[in-house]
Each structure stands twice: as structure tokens, then as C-alpha cells.
Amino acid sequence: MRYLKHCACSIIALLLFMACATDPTYSQFAESIPPIPEDQGRIYFYRASHEPDSIRPQVRVNDVVVGRAVPNGFFYVDRMPGSYDLTTKSDAGKFMSINVRRAGVIYIRVDVKLTPTSWDMLLAAVPEAVARQEMQETHYQL
């Protein structure tokens, strides 16, 4: 009986630990992000707001899904230098064009615009200093 209580307590503790575990924040993860490959550039996508949590559209680079715009989340992709079109699944024909430079970094903030009947995702290029500050408590998304 004592063994069963011990096992039950261990399982409950493990479940509580797993429930509390979260993806690392940008401030925790920034030092371990690999360097940009020397022949590529990097695009960071982030969503600094917590609301609305249920809206998590796909983010596309040249029509290829690279991640999801998760509230309070960030991710990055490395791409060869060149021109790229960025869209989200909700944009219905709207896109943002960027030029990736070798060893360059571009920060894209994804914002939600709520309307009385729906919502839109807005993409905005953000200066590095502003983006790094806004990203501090966002969580890395695989």
C-alpha cells in the first residue's frame, strides 16, 4: 500500500511539473539560437500579444507554411538572399514583400486586428531594438 501511495504521488508530481513546463522565452533562448548560416539571412516572426488566444493562423513565406502566429510566441526561419512574400492564412490575397540580405536579420511582428464580424492579421517590419524588447517574454515555437 505504501508503494502505491509513493507511485501515485510521483505520478501526480510529474504531471504537475509537465503542466507547468513551457517553451523557453526569447530572453532565455536568445543565447542558444544558432548563428545565421553565412550564405543566408534570418526572418523572425513574433506575436507579442496574448489575445485572442484562439487565433493562430499559419505564416507563409512564398506560399510555404513556415509556422503559426501563436499569441506571445516567436519563431525564425533562415532563407537565401532574395525577395520574399509573407502572408498569413487569414490575409486572403494580402501580402508583405521583404528583401533578405546575406547575414541580415528581419523582424516581423504579427498583430491581430479584430473587426465586428471577423479578424485580420497584420504583418509589420519592426526595427531590431524595438523587436528585441517586445520579444523578451515571448515563447519559442517549434
Short mmCIF file of N, CA, C and O in Angstrom, two decimals:
data_model
loop_
_atom_site.label_atom_id
_atom_site.label_comp_id
_atom_site.label_asym_id
_atom_site.label_seq_id
_atom_site.Cartn_x
_atom_site.Cartn_y
_atom_site.Cartn_z
N MET A 1 0.82 -1.19 0.00
CA MET A 1 0.00 0.00 0.00
C MET A 1 0.87 1.26 0.00
O MET A 1 0.58 2.22 -0.69
N ARG A 2 1.93 1.20 0.81
CA ARG A 2 2.84 2.34 0.88
C ARG A 2 3.49 2.60 -0.48
O ARG A 2 3.66 3.74 -0.90
N TYR A 3 3.83 1.54 -1.17
CA TYR A 3 4.43 1.63 -2.50
C TYR A 3 3.47 2.31 -3.48
O TYR A 3 3.86 3.17 -4.28
N LEU A 4 2.19 1.94 -3.44
CA LEU A 4 1.18 2.54 -4.32
C LEU A 4 1.02 4.02 -4.06
O LEU A 4 0.88 4.82 -4.98
N LYS A 5 1.02 4.43 -2.79
CA LYS A 5 0.92 5.85 -2.46
C LYS A 5 2.13 6.61 -3.00
O LYS A 5 2.00 7.70 -3.54
N HIS A 6 3.30 6.01 -2.85
CA HIS A 6 4.52 6.63 -3.36
C HIS A 6 4.45 6.79 -4.88
O HIS A 6 4.78 7.85 -5.42
N CYS A 7 4.01 5.76 -5.58
CA CYS A 7 3.88 5.82 -7.04
C CYS A 7 2.85 6.87 -7.45
O CYS A 7 3.08 7.65 -8.38
N ALA A 8 1.73 6.90 -6.76
CA ALA A 8 0.68 7.87 -7.08
C ALA A 8 1.19 9.29 -6.88
O ALA A 8 0.96 10.18 -7.72
N CYS A 9 1.90 9.53 -5.78
CA CYS A 9 2.45 10.86 -5.53
C CYS A 9 3.48 11.24 -6.60
O CYS A 9 3.52 12.38 -7.06
N SER A 10 4.30 10.29 -7.00
CA SER A 10 5.30 10.55 -8.03
C SER A 10 4.64 10.90 -9.36
O SER A 10 5.07 11.82 -10.06
N ILE A 11 3.60 10.18 -9.71
CA ILE A 11 2.89 10.45 -10.97
C ILE A 11 2.23 11.82 -10.92
O ILE A 11 2.30 12.59 -11.89
N ILE A 12 1.60 12.17 -9.83
CA ILE A 12 0.96 13.48 -9.69
C ILE A 12 2.01 14.58 -9.79
O ILE A 12 1.80 15.58 -10.48
N ALA A 13 3.13 14.41 -9.12
CA ALA A 13 4.19 15.42 -9.18
C ALA A 13 4.70 15.58 -10.61
O ALA A 13 4.93 16.70 -11.07
N LEU A 14 4.89 14.49 -11.32
CA LEU A 14 5.35 14.55 -12.70
C LEU A 14 4.35 15.27 -13.59
O LEU A 14 4.71 16.13 -14.40
N LEU A 15 3.08 14.97 -13.42
CA LEU A 15 2.04 15.63 -14.21
C LEU A 15 1.99 17.13 -13.92
O LEU A 15 1.84 17.95 -14.83
N LEU A 16 2.13 17.51 -12.67
CA LEU A 16 2.14 18.93 -12.32
C LEU A 16 3.35 19.63 -12.92
O LEU A 16 3.26 20.74 -13.44
N PHE A 17 4.49 18.97 -12.88
CA PHE A 17 5.70 19.53 -13.47
C PHE A 17 5.53 19.74 -14.96
O PHE A 17 5.88 20.78 -15.50
N MET A 18 4.99 18.74 -15.66
CA MET A 18 4.79 18.83 -17.10
C MET A 18 3.79 19.93 -17.44
O MET A 18 3.93 20.63 -18.44
N ALA A 19 2.76 20.11 -16.63
CA ALA A 19 1.76 21.14 -16.87
C ALA A 19 2.37 22.52 -16.72
O ALA A 19 1.96 23.47 -17.39
N CYS A 20 3.34 22.66 -15.84
CA CYS A 20 3.96 23.97 -15.60
C CYS A 20 5.08 24.27 -16.59
O CYS A 20 5.46 25.42 -16.76
N ALA A 21 5.63 23.26 -17.23
CA ALA A 21 6.72 23.46 -18.17
C ALA A 21 6.23 24.20 -19.40
O ALA A 21 5.16 23.91 -19.93
N THR A 22 6.98 25.20 -19.83
CA THR A 22 6.62 25.95 -21.02
C THR A 22 7.83 26.04 -21.94
O THR A 22 8.96 25.76 -21.53
N ASP A 23 7.57 26.46 -23.16
CA ASP A 23 8.67 26.69 -24.08
C ASP A 23 9.50 27.85 -23.54
O ASP A 23 8.97 28.74 -22.88
N PRO A 24 10.79 27.89 -23.84
CA PRO A 24 11.63 28.97 -23.32
C PRO A 24 11.24 30.32 -23.91
O PRO A 24 10.77 30.41 -25.04
N THR A 25 11.44 31.37 -23.12
CA THR A 25 11.18 32.72 -23.62
C THR A 25 12.36 33.16 -24.49
O THR A 25 13.44 32.58 -24.42
N TYR A 26 12.13 34.21 -25.25
CA TYR A 26 13.19 34.75 -26.09
C TYR A 26 14.41 35.11 -25.24
O TYR A 26 15.54 34.80 -25.60
N SER A 27 14.17 35.76 -24.09
CA SER A 27 15.30 36.17 -23.25
C SER A 27 16.08 34.95 -22.74
O SER A 27 17.30 35.04 -22.56
N GLN A 28 15.43 33.82 -22.53
CA GLN A 28 16.10 32.60 -22.09
C GLN A 28 16.78 31.88 -23.26
O GLN A 28 17.80 31.22 -23.09
N PHE A 29 16.20 31.99 -24.44
CA PHE A 29 16.61 31.19 -25.60
C PHE A 29 17.60 31.91 -26.51
O PHE A 29 18.32 31.27 -27.27
N ALA A 30 17.66 33.24 -26.44
CA ALA A 30 18.43 34.04 -27.41
C ALA A 30 19.89 33.61 -27.51
O ALA A 30 20.45 33.54 -28.61
N GLU A 31 20.52 33.30 -26.40
CA GLU A 31 21.94 32.92 -26.42
C GLU A 31 22.19 31.57 -27.08
O GLU A 31 23.30 31.30 -27.54
N SER A 32 21.17 30.71 -27.13
CA SER A 32 21.37 29.38 -27.71
C SER A 32 20.87 29.28 -29.15
O SER A 32 20.95 28.21 -29.75
N ILE A 33 20.36 30.37 -29.71
CA ILE A 33 19.94 30.36 -31.11
C ILE A 33 21.19 30.25 -31.98
O ILE A 33 22.15 31.00 -31.79
N PRO A 34 21.21 29.29 -32.90
CA PRO A 34 22.42 29.12 -33.72
C PRO A 34 22.68 30.35 -34.58
O PRO A 34 21.76 31.09 -34.93
N PRO A 35 23.95 30.57 -34.91
CA PRO A 35 24.26 31.71 -35.78
C PRO A 35 23.61 31.54 -37.15
O PRO A 35 23.30 30.43 -37.58
N ILE A 36 23.42 32.66 -37.81
CA ILE A 36 22.85 32.63 -39.16
C ILE A 36 23.87 31.98 -40.09
O ILE A 36 25.05 32.34 -40.07
N PRO A 37 23.44 31.00 -40.91
CA PRO A 37 24.38 30.44 -41.89
C PRO A 37 24.96 31.57 -42.74
O PRO A 37 24.25 32.51 -43.11
N GLU A 38 26.25 31.50 -43.04
CA GLU A 38 26.91 32.65 -43.66
C GLU A 38 26.37 33.03 -45.04
O GLU A 38 26.53 34.17 -45.47
N ASP A 39 25.70 32.12 -45.71
CA ASP A 39 25.17 32.44 -47.04
C ASP A 39 23.67 32.77 -47.00
O ASP A 39 23.04 32.88 -48.05
N GLN A 40 23.09 32.94 -45.80
CA GLN A 40 21.65 33.18 -45.67
C GLN A 40 21.37 34.39 -44.79
O GLN A 40 22.28 35.00 -44.22
N GLY A 41 20.09 34.72 -44.68
CA GLY A 41 19.61 35.74 -43.76
C GLY A 41 18.54 35.11 -42.88
O GLY A 41 18.10 33.99 -43.13
N ARG A 42 18.11 35.83 -41.86
CA ARG A 42 17.13 35.28 -40.91
C ARG A 42 15.92 36.19 -40.82
O ARG A 42 16.03 37.41 -40.83
N ILE A 43 14.74 35.56 -40.72
CA ILE A 43 13.47 36.27 -40.51
C ILE A 43 12.88 35.77 -39.20
O ILE A 43 12.65 34.57 -39.05
N TYR A 44 12.68 36.68 -38.27
CA TYR A 44 11.97 36.37 -37.02
C TYR A 44 10.52 36.79 -37.18
O TYR A 44 10.23 37.88 -37.67
N PHE A 45 9.62 35.93 -36.75
CA PHE A 45 8.19 36.25 -36.68
C PHE A 45 7.80 36.19 -35.21
O PHE A 45 8.16 35.23 -34.52
N TYR A 46 7.08 37.20 -34.75
CA TYR A 46 6.64 37.15 -33.36
C TYR A 46 5.29 37.81 -33.19
O TYR A 46 4.88 38.65 -33.98
N ARG A 47 4.62 37.38 -32.16
CA ARG A 47 3.32 37.93 -31.78
C ARG A 47 3.38 38.20 -30.29
O ARG A 47 3.33 37.28 -29.48
N ALA A 48 3.54 39.48 -29.92
CA ALA A 48 3.78 39.84 -28.53
C ALA A 48 2.51 39.90 -27.69
O ALA A 48 2.58 39.93 -26.48
N SER A 49 1.36 39.89 -28.32
CA SER A 49 0.10 39.98 -27.56
C SER A 49 -0.35 38.60 -27.10
O SER A 49 -0.01 37.59 -27.70
N HIS A 50 -1.14 38.59 -26.04
CA HIS A 50 -1.68 37.34 -25.50
C HIS A 50 -3.07 37.04 -26.06
O HIS A 50 -3.56 35.94 -25.92
N GLU A 51 -3.70 38.01 -26.64
CA GLU A 51 -5.10 37.87 -27.06
C GLU A 51 -5.20 37.99 -28.57
O GLU A 51 -4.41 38.69 -29.19
N PRO A 52 -6.20 37.49 -29.17
CA PRO A 52 -7.04 36.39 -28.68
C PRO A 52 -6.32 35.07 -28.88
O PRO A 52 -5.72 34.82 -29.91
N ASP A 53 -6.39 34.25 -27.88
CA ASP A 53 -5.62 33.00 -27.84
C ASP A 53 -6.06 31.99 -28.90
O ASP A 53 -5.27 31.19 -29.36
N SER A 54 -7.31 32.04 -29.30
CA SER A 54 -7.83 31.03 -30.24
C SER A 54 -7.40 31.29 -31.68
O SER A 54 -7.55 30.42 -32.53
N ILE A 55 -6.88 32.47 -31.98
CA ILE A 55 -6.47 32.81 -33.35
C ILE A 55 -4.98 32.49 -33.50
O ILE A 55 -4.14 33.13 -32.89
N ARG A 56 -4.67 31.49 -34.34
CA ARG A 56 -3.30 31.02 -34.55
C ARG A 56 -3.07 30.68 -36.02
O ARG A 56 -2.83 29.53 -36.37
N PRO A 57 -3.13 31.67 -36.90
CA PRO A 57 -3.03 31.36 -38.33
C PRO A 57 -1.62 30.94 -38.75
O PRO A 57 -0.64 31.27 -38.11
N GLN A 58 -1.58 30.25 -39.88
CA GLN A 58 -0.32 29.87 -40.47
C GLN A 58 0.38 31.09 -41.04
O GLN A 58 -0.26 32.01 -41.53
N VAL A 59 1.71 31.09 -40.96
CA VAL A 59 2.54 32.12 -41.58
C VAL A 59 3.23 31.46 -42.76
O VAL A 59 3.77 30.36 -42.65
N ARG A 60 3.20 32.15 -43.90
CA ARG A 60 3.79 31.60 -45.13
C ARG A 60 4.87 32.53 -45.68
O ARG A 60 4.72 33.74 -45.64
N VAL A 61 5.91 31.90 -46.20
CA VAL A 61 6.95 32.62 -46.93
C VAL A 61 6.92 32.06 -48.34
O VAL A 61 7.14 30.86 -48.53
N ASN A 62 6.60 32.91 -49.31
CA ASN A 62 6.42 32.46 -50.70
C ASN A 62 5.49 31.25 -50.79
O ASN A 62 5.81 30.25 -51.44
N ASP A 63 4.37 31.33 -50.12
CA ASP A 63 3.32 30.30 -50.12
C ASP A 63 3.71 28.99 -49.43
O ASP A 63 2.98 28.01 -49.53
N VAL A 64 4.82 28.96 -48.75
CA VAL A 64 5.23 27.78 -47.99
C VAL A 64 5.00 28.07 -46.50
O VAL A 64 5.50 29.07 -45.98
N VAL A 65 4.25 27.20 -45.83
CA VAL A 65 3.97 27.39 -44.41
C VAL A 65 5.28 27.19 -43.63
O VAL A 65 5.93 26.16 -43.76
N VAL A 66 5.63 28.20 -42.82
CA VAL A 66 6.85 28.13 -42.02
C VAL A 66 6.57 28.10 -40.52
O VAL A 66 7.48 27.86 -39.72
N GLY A 67 5.33 28.35 -40.12
CA GLY A 67 4.98 28.34 -38.69
C GLY A 67 3.59 28.88 -38.47
O GLY A 67 2.84 29.11 -39.43
N ARG A 68 3.26 29.09 -37.19
CA ARG A 68 1.97 29.65 -36.80
C ARG A 68 2.20 30.90 -35.95
O ARG A 68 3.13 30.93 -35.14
N ALA A 69 1.33 31.88 -36.14
CA ALA A 69 1.37 33.11 -35.34
C ALA A 69 0.64 32.84 -34.02
O ALA A 69 -0.56 33.06 -33.90
N VAL A 70 1.38 32.31 -33.06
CA VAL A 70 0.83 31.93 -31.77
C VAL A 70 0.92 33.12 -30.82
O VAL A 70 1.96 33.79 -30.77
N PRO A 71 -0.14 33.39 -30.04
CA PRO A 71 -0.06 34.50 -29.09
C PRO A 71 1.15 34.35 -28.17
O PRO A 71 1.45 33.26 -27.68
N ASN A 72 1.86 35.45 -27.98
CA ASN A 72 3.01 35.50 -27.10
C ASN A 72 4.09 34.50 -27.53
O ASN A 72 4.78 33.91 -26.70
N GLY A 73 4.24 34.31 -28.85
CA GLY A 73 5.20 33.35 -29.37
C GLY A 73 6.11 33.95 -30.43
O GLY A 73 5.82 35.00 -31.00
N PHE A 74 7.22 33.26 -30.70
CA PHE A 74 8.10 33.66 -31.80
C PHE A 74 8.73 32.41 -32.42
O PHE A 74 8.80 31.35 -31.81
N PHE A 75 9.17 32.57 -33.65
CA PHE A 75 9.96 31.55 -34.33
C PHE A 75 10.78 32.26 -35.40
O PHE A 75 10.58 33.45 -35.66
N TYR A 76 11.72 31.56 -36.00
CA TYR A 76 12.53 32.17 -37.05
C TYR A 76 12.76 31.16 -38.16
O TYR A 76 12.63 29.96 -37.97
N VAL A 77 13.08 31.69 -39.34
CA VAL A 77 13.46 30.87 -40.48
C VAL A 77 14.68 31.52 -41.13
O VAL A 77 14.83 32.74 -41.11
N ASP A 78 15.53 30.70 -41.69
CA ASP A 78 16.69 31.18 -42.43
C ASP A 78 16.41 30.98 -43.92
O ASP A 78 15.89 29.93 -44.32
N ARG A 79 16.73 31.99 -44.71
CA ARG A 79 16.47 31.94 -46.15
C ARG A 79 17.66 32.53 -46.92
O ARG A 79 18.39 33.38 -46.41
N MET A 80 17.80 32.07 -48.14
CA MET A 80 18.82 32.60 -49.04
C MET A 80 18.48 34.05 -49.37
O MET A 80 17.30 34.43 -49.34
N PRO A 81 19.47 34.89 -49.67
CA PRO A 81 19.18 36.28 -50.03
C PRO A 81 18.22 36.35 -51.22
O PRO A 81 18.27 35.52 -52.13
N GLY A 82 17.32 37.31 -51.16
CA GLY A 82 16.37 37.50 -52.24
C GLY A 82 15.08 38.11 -51.74
O GLY A 82 14.93 38.46 -50.57
N SER A 83 14.12 38.22 -52.64
CA SER A 83 12.83 38.82 -52.34
C SER A 83 11.84 37.72 -51.95
O SER A 83 11.78 36.67 -52.61
N TYR A 84 11.06 37.98 -50.90
CA TYR A 84 10.09 37.00 -50.41
C TYR A 84 8.77 37.70 -50.11
O TYR A 84 8.75 38.85 -49.66
N ASP A 85 7.67 36.98 -50.35
CA ASP A 85 6.34 37.46 -50.00
C ASP A 85 5.89 36.74 -48.73
O ASP A 85 5.95 35.51 -48.65
N LEU A 86 5.43 37.51 -47.75
CA LEU A 86 4.96 36.98 -46.49
C LEU A 86 3.45 37.13 -46.42
O LEU A 86 2.92 38.19 -46.76
N THR A 87 2.77 36.08 -45.97
CA THR A 87 1.31 36.12 -45.81
C THR A 87 0.93 35.27 -44.60
O THR A 87 1.72 34.48 -44.10
N THR A 88 -0.30 35.47 -44.16
CA THR A 88 -0.90 34.57 -43.18
C THR A 88 -2.12 33.96 -43.83
O THR A 88 -2.64 34.49 -44.83
N LYS A 89 -2.60 32.88 -43.29
CA LYS A 89 -3.75 32.20 -43.88
C LYS A 89 -4.97 33.12 -43.94
O LYS A 89 -5.80 33.01 -44.82
N SER A 90 -5.07 34.05 -43.01
CA SER A 90 -6.25 34.91 -42.94
C SER A 90 -6.20 36.07 -43.93
O SER A 90 -7.19 36.77 -44.10
N ASP A 91 -5.07 36.30 -44.58
CA ASP A 91 -4.90 37.52 -45.35
C ASP A 91 -5.64 37.58 -46.68
O ASP A 91 -5.78 38.65 -47.24
N ALA A 92 -6.08 36.48 -47.20
CA ALA A 92 -6.87 36.46 -48.44
C ALA A 92 -6.34 37.41 -49.51
O ALA A 92 -6.99 38.36 -49.89
N GLY A 93 -5.14 37.14 -49.97
CA GLY A 93 -4.59 37.93 -51.07
C GLY A 93 -3.68 39.06 -50.64
O GLY A 93 -2.97 39.61 -51.46
N LYS A 94 -3.66 39.43 -49.36
CA LYS A 94 -2.76 40.48 -48.89
C LYS A 94 -1.41 39.85 -48.59
O LYS A 94 -1.33 38.73 -48.09
N PHE A 95 -0.34 40.58 -48.91
CA PHE A 95 0.99 40.06 -48.60
C PHE A 95 1.93 41.22 -48.32
O PHE A 95 1.64 42.37 -48.63
N MET A 96 3.06 40.89 -47.76
CA MET A 96 4.12 41.86 -47.47
C MET A 96 5.38 41.34 -48.15
O MET A 96 5.71 40.16 -48.01
N SER A 97 6.06 42.19 -48.88
CA SER A 97 7.31 41.79 -49.54
C SER A 97 8.50 42.27 -48.72
O SER A 97 8.50 43.39 -48.21
N ILE A 98 9.49 41.41 -48.61
CA ILE A 98 10.73 41.77 -47.92
C ILE A 98 11.91 41.33 -48.77
O ILE A 98 11.78 40.47 -49.64
N ASN A 99 13.07 41.92 -48.51
CA ASN A 99 14.30 41.51 -49.16
C ASN A 99 15.26 41.00 -48.10
O ASN A 99 15.68 41.77 -47.23
N VAL A 100 15.58 39.73 -48.17
CA VAL A 100 16.51 39.12 -47.23
C VAL A 100 17.92 39.33 -47.77
O VAL A 100 18.19 39.07 -48.94
N ARG A 101 18.79 39.84 -46.89
CA ARG A 101 20.19 40.04 -47.26
C ARG A 101 21.06 38.99 -46.57
O ARG A 101 20.71 38.48 -45.51
N ARG A 102 22.17 38.71 -47.16
CA ARG A 102 23.13 37.77 -46.57
C ARG A 102 23.52 38.26 -45.18
O ARG A 102 23.89 39.43 -45.03
N ALA A 103 23.40 37.40 -44.18
CA ALA A 103 23.71 37.69 -42.76
C ALA A 103 22.80 38.76 -42.17
O ALA A 103 23.03 39.22 -41.06
N GLY A 104 21.75 39.14 -42.87
CA GLY A 104 20.81 40.14 -42.36
C GLY A 104 19.72 39.51 -41.51
O GLY A 104 19.44 38.31 -41.62
N VAL A 105 19.11 40.31 -40.67
CA VAL A 105 18.02 39.86 -39.81
C VAL A 105 16.84 40.81 -39.99
O VAL A 105 17.00 42.02 -39.97
N ILE A 106 15.66 40.22 -40.19
CA ILE A 106 14.42 40.99 -40.33
C ILE A 106 13.47 40.51 -39.24
O ILE A 106 13.31 39.31 -39.02
N TYR A 107 12.83 41.46 -38.56
CA TYR A 107 11.87 41.14 -37.50
C TYR A 107 10.47 41.51 -38.00
O TYR A 107 10.24 42.66 -38.39
N ILE A 108 9.56 40.54 -37.97
CA ILE A 108 8.19 40.76 -38.41
C ILE A 108 7.25 40.54 -37.23
O ILE A 108 7.19 39.44 -36.68
N ARG A 109 6.53 41.60 -36.86
CA ARG A 109 5.52 41.48 -35.81
C ARG A 109 4.19 41.13 -36.47
O ARG A 109 3.82 41.72 -37.48
N VAL A 110 3.51 40.17 -35.88
CA VAL A 110 2.20 39.75 -36.37
C VAL A 110 1.17 40.24 -35.36
O VAL A 110 1.23 39.88 -34.18
N ASP A 111 0.27 41.10 -35.81
CA ASP A 111 -0.77 41.65 -34.94
C ASP A 111 -2.14 41.20 -35.41
O ASP A 111 -2.36 40.97 -36.60
N VAL A 112 -3.06 41.10 -34.46
CA VAL A 112 -4.45 40.74 -34.77
C VAL A 112 -5.28 42.02 -34.77
O VAL A 112 -5.20 42.81 -33.84
N LYS A 113 -6.05 42.19 -35.83
CA LYS A 113 -6.99 43.31 -35.89
C LYS A 113 -8.39 42.72 -35.87
O LYS A 113 -8.80 42.04 -36.82
N LEU A 114 -9.09 42.94 -34.78
CA LEU A 114 -10.45 42.42 -34.65
C LEU A 114 -11.44 43.41 -35.26
O LEU A 114 -11.31 44.62 -35.07
N THR A 115 -12.39 42.88 -36.00
CA THR A 115 -13.47 43.69 -36.55
C THR A 115 -14.78 43.16 -35.96
O THR A 115 -14.78 42.10 -35.33
N PRO A 116 -15.89 43.86 -36.16
CA PRO A 116 -17.14 43.36 -35.59
C PRO A 116 -17.54 41.97 -36.10
O PRO A 116 -18.21 41.23 -35.39
N THR A 117 -17.09 41.60 -37.29
CA THR A 117 -17.52 40.31 -37.84
C THR A 117 -16.41 39.29 -38.02
O THR A 117 -16.68 38.12 -38.25
N SER A 118 -15.13 39.71 -37.94
CA SER A 118 -14.04 38.76 -38.16
C SER A 118 -12.75 39.32 -37.58
O SER A 118 -12.76 40.18 -36.71
N TRP A 119 -11.63 38.87 -38.14
CA TRP A 119 -10.32 39.35 -37.73
C TRP A 119 -9.36 39.28 -38.90
O TRP A 119 -9.56 38.54 -39.84
N ASP A 120 -8.33 40.10 -38.84
CA ASP A 120 -7.26 40.11 -39.84
C ASP A 120 -5.93 40.04 -39.13
O ASP A 120 -5.79 40.50 -37.99
N MET A 121 -4.95 39.51 -39.80
CA MET A 121 -3.58 39.50 -39.29
C MET A 121 -2.82 40.59 -40.03
O MET A 121 -2.90 40.70 -41.25
N LEU A 122 -2.10 41.40 -39.29
CA LEU A 122 -1.30 42.47 -39.86
C LEU A 122 0.17 42.14 -39.66
O LEU A 122 0.59 41.81 -38.55
N LEU A 123 0.95 42.22 -40.73
CA LEU A 123 2.38 41.98 -40.67
C LEU A 123 3.11 43.31 -40.73
O LEU A 123 2.77 44.16 -41.57
N ALA A 124 4.09 43.51 -39.87
CA ALA A 124 4.83 44.77 -39.85
C ALA A 124 6.31 44.49 -39.60
O ALA A 124 6.66 43.76 -38.67
N ALA A 125 7.17 45.08 -40.43
CA ALA A 125 8.61 45.01 -40.19
C ALA A 125 8.92 45.97 -39.04
O ALA A 125 8.42 47.10 -39.00
N VAL A 126 9.71 45.49 -38.08
CA VAL A 126 9.98 46.25 -36.86
C VAL A 126 11.49 46.41 -36.69
O VAL A 126 12.24 45.45 -36.92
N PRO A 127 11.95 47.61 -36.28
CA PRO A 127 13.39 47.78 -36.03
C PRO A 127 13.88 46.80 -34.96
O PRO A 127 13.15 46.44 -34.04
N GLU A 128 15.13 46.38 -35.09
CA GLU A 128 15.68 45.35 -34.21
C GLU A 128 15.54 45.70 -32.72
O GLU A 128 15.13 44.86 -31.92
N ALA A 129 15.88 46.93 -32.33
CA ALA A 129 15.81 47.30 -30.91
C ALA A 129 14.39 47.17 -30.36
O ALA A 129 14.18 46.68 -29.25
N VAL A 130 13.42 47.59 -31.15
CA VAL A 130 12.01 47.50 -30.73
C VAL A 130 11.59 46.03 -30.65
O VAL A 130 10.97 45.60 -29.68
N ALA A 131 11.92 45.27 -31.68
CA ALA A 131 11.53 43.86 -31.72
C ALA A 131 12.12 43.08 -30.56
O ALA A 131 11.42 42.33 -29.88
N ARG A 132 13.41 43.26 -30.29
CA ARG A 132 14.04 42.53 -29.19
C ARG A 132 13.37 42.85 -27.85
O ARG A 132 13.22 41.98 -27.01
N GLN A 133 13.01 44.09 -27.66
CA GLN A 133 12.31 44.47 -26.43
C GLN A 133 10.93 43.82 -26.36
O GLN A 133 10.55 43.27 -25.34
N GLU A 134 10.19 43.87 -27.46
CA GLU A 134 8.84 43.29 -27.48
C GLU A 134 8.86 41.77 -27.36
O GLU A 134 7.92 41.17 -26.87
N MET A 135 9.94 41.14 -27.82
CA MET A 135 10.04 39.68 -27.83
C MET A 135 10.51 39.08 -26.51
O MET A 135 10.43 37.86 -26.34
N GLN A 136 10.98 39.86 -25.57
CA GLN A 136 11.63 39.34 -24.36
C GLN A 136 10.85 38.22 -23.68
O GLN A 136 11.44 37.23 -23.26
N GLU A 137 9.55 38.35 -23.55
CA GLU A 137 8.76 37.34 -22.82
C GLU A 137 7.94 36.45 -23.75
O GLU A 137 7.09 35.69 -23.29
N THR A 138 8.19 36.54 -25.06
CA THR A 138 7.51 35.62 -25.98
C THR A 138 8.19 34.26 -25.90
O THR A 138 9.35 34.14 -25.51
N HIS A 139 7.46 33.21 -26.26
CA HIS A 139 7.96 31.85 -26.14
C HIS A 139 8.29 31.26 -27.50
O HIS A 139 7.54 31.44 -28.47
N TYR A 140 9.41 30.54 -27.55
CA TYR A 140 9.86 29.92 -28.80
C TYR A 140 8.87 28.82 -29.22
O TYR A 140 8.48 27.98 -28.43
N GLN A 141 8.48 28.86 -30.48
CA GLN A 141 7.55 27.88 -31.05
C GLN A 141 8.31 27.03 -32.06
O GLN A 141 8.95 27.56 -32.96
N LEU A 142 8.22 25.74 -31.93
CA LEU A 142 8.88 24.85 -32.89
C LEU A 142 8.08 24.74 -34.16
O LEU A 142 6.91 24.84 -34.21
#
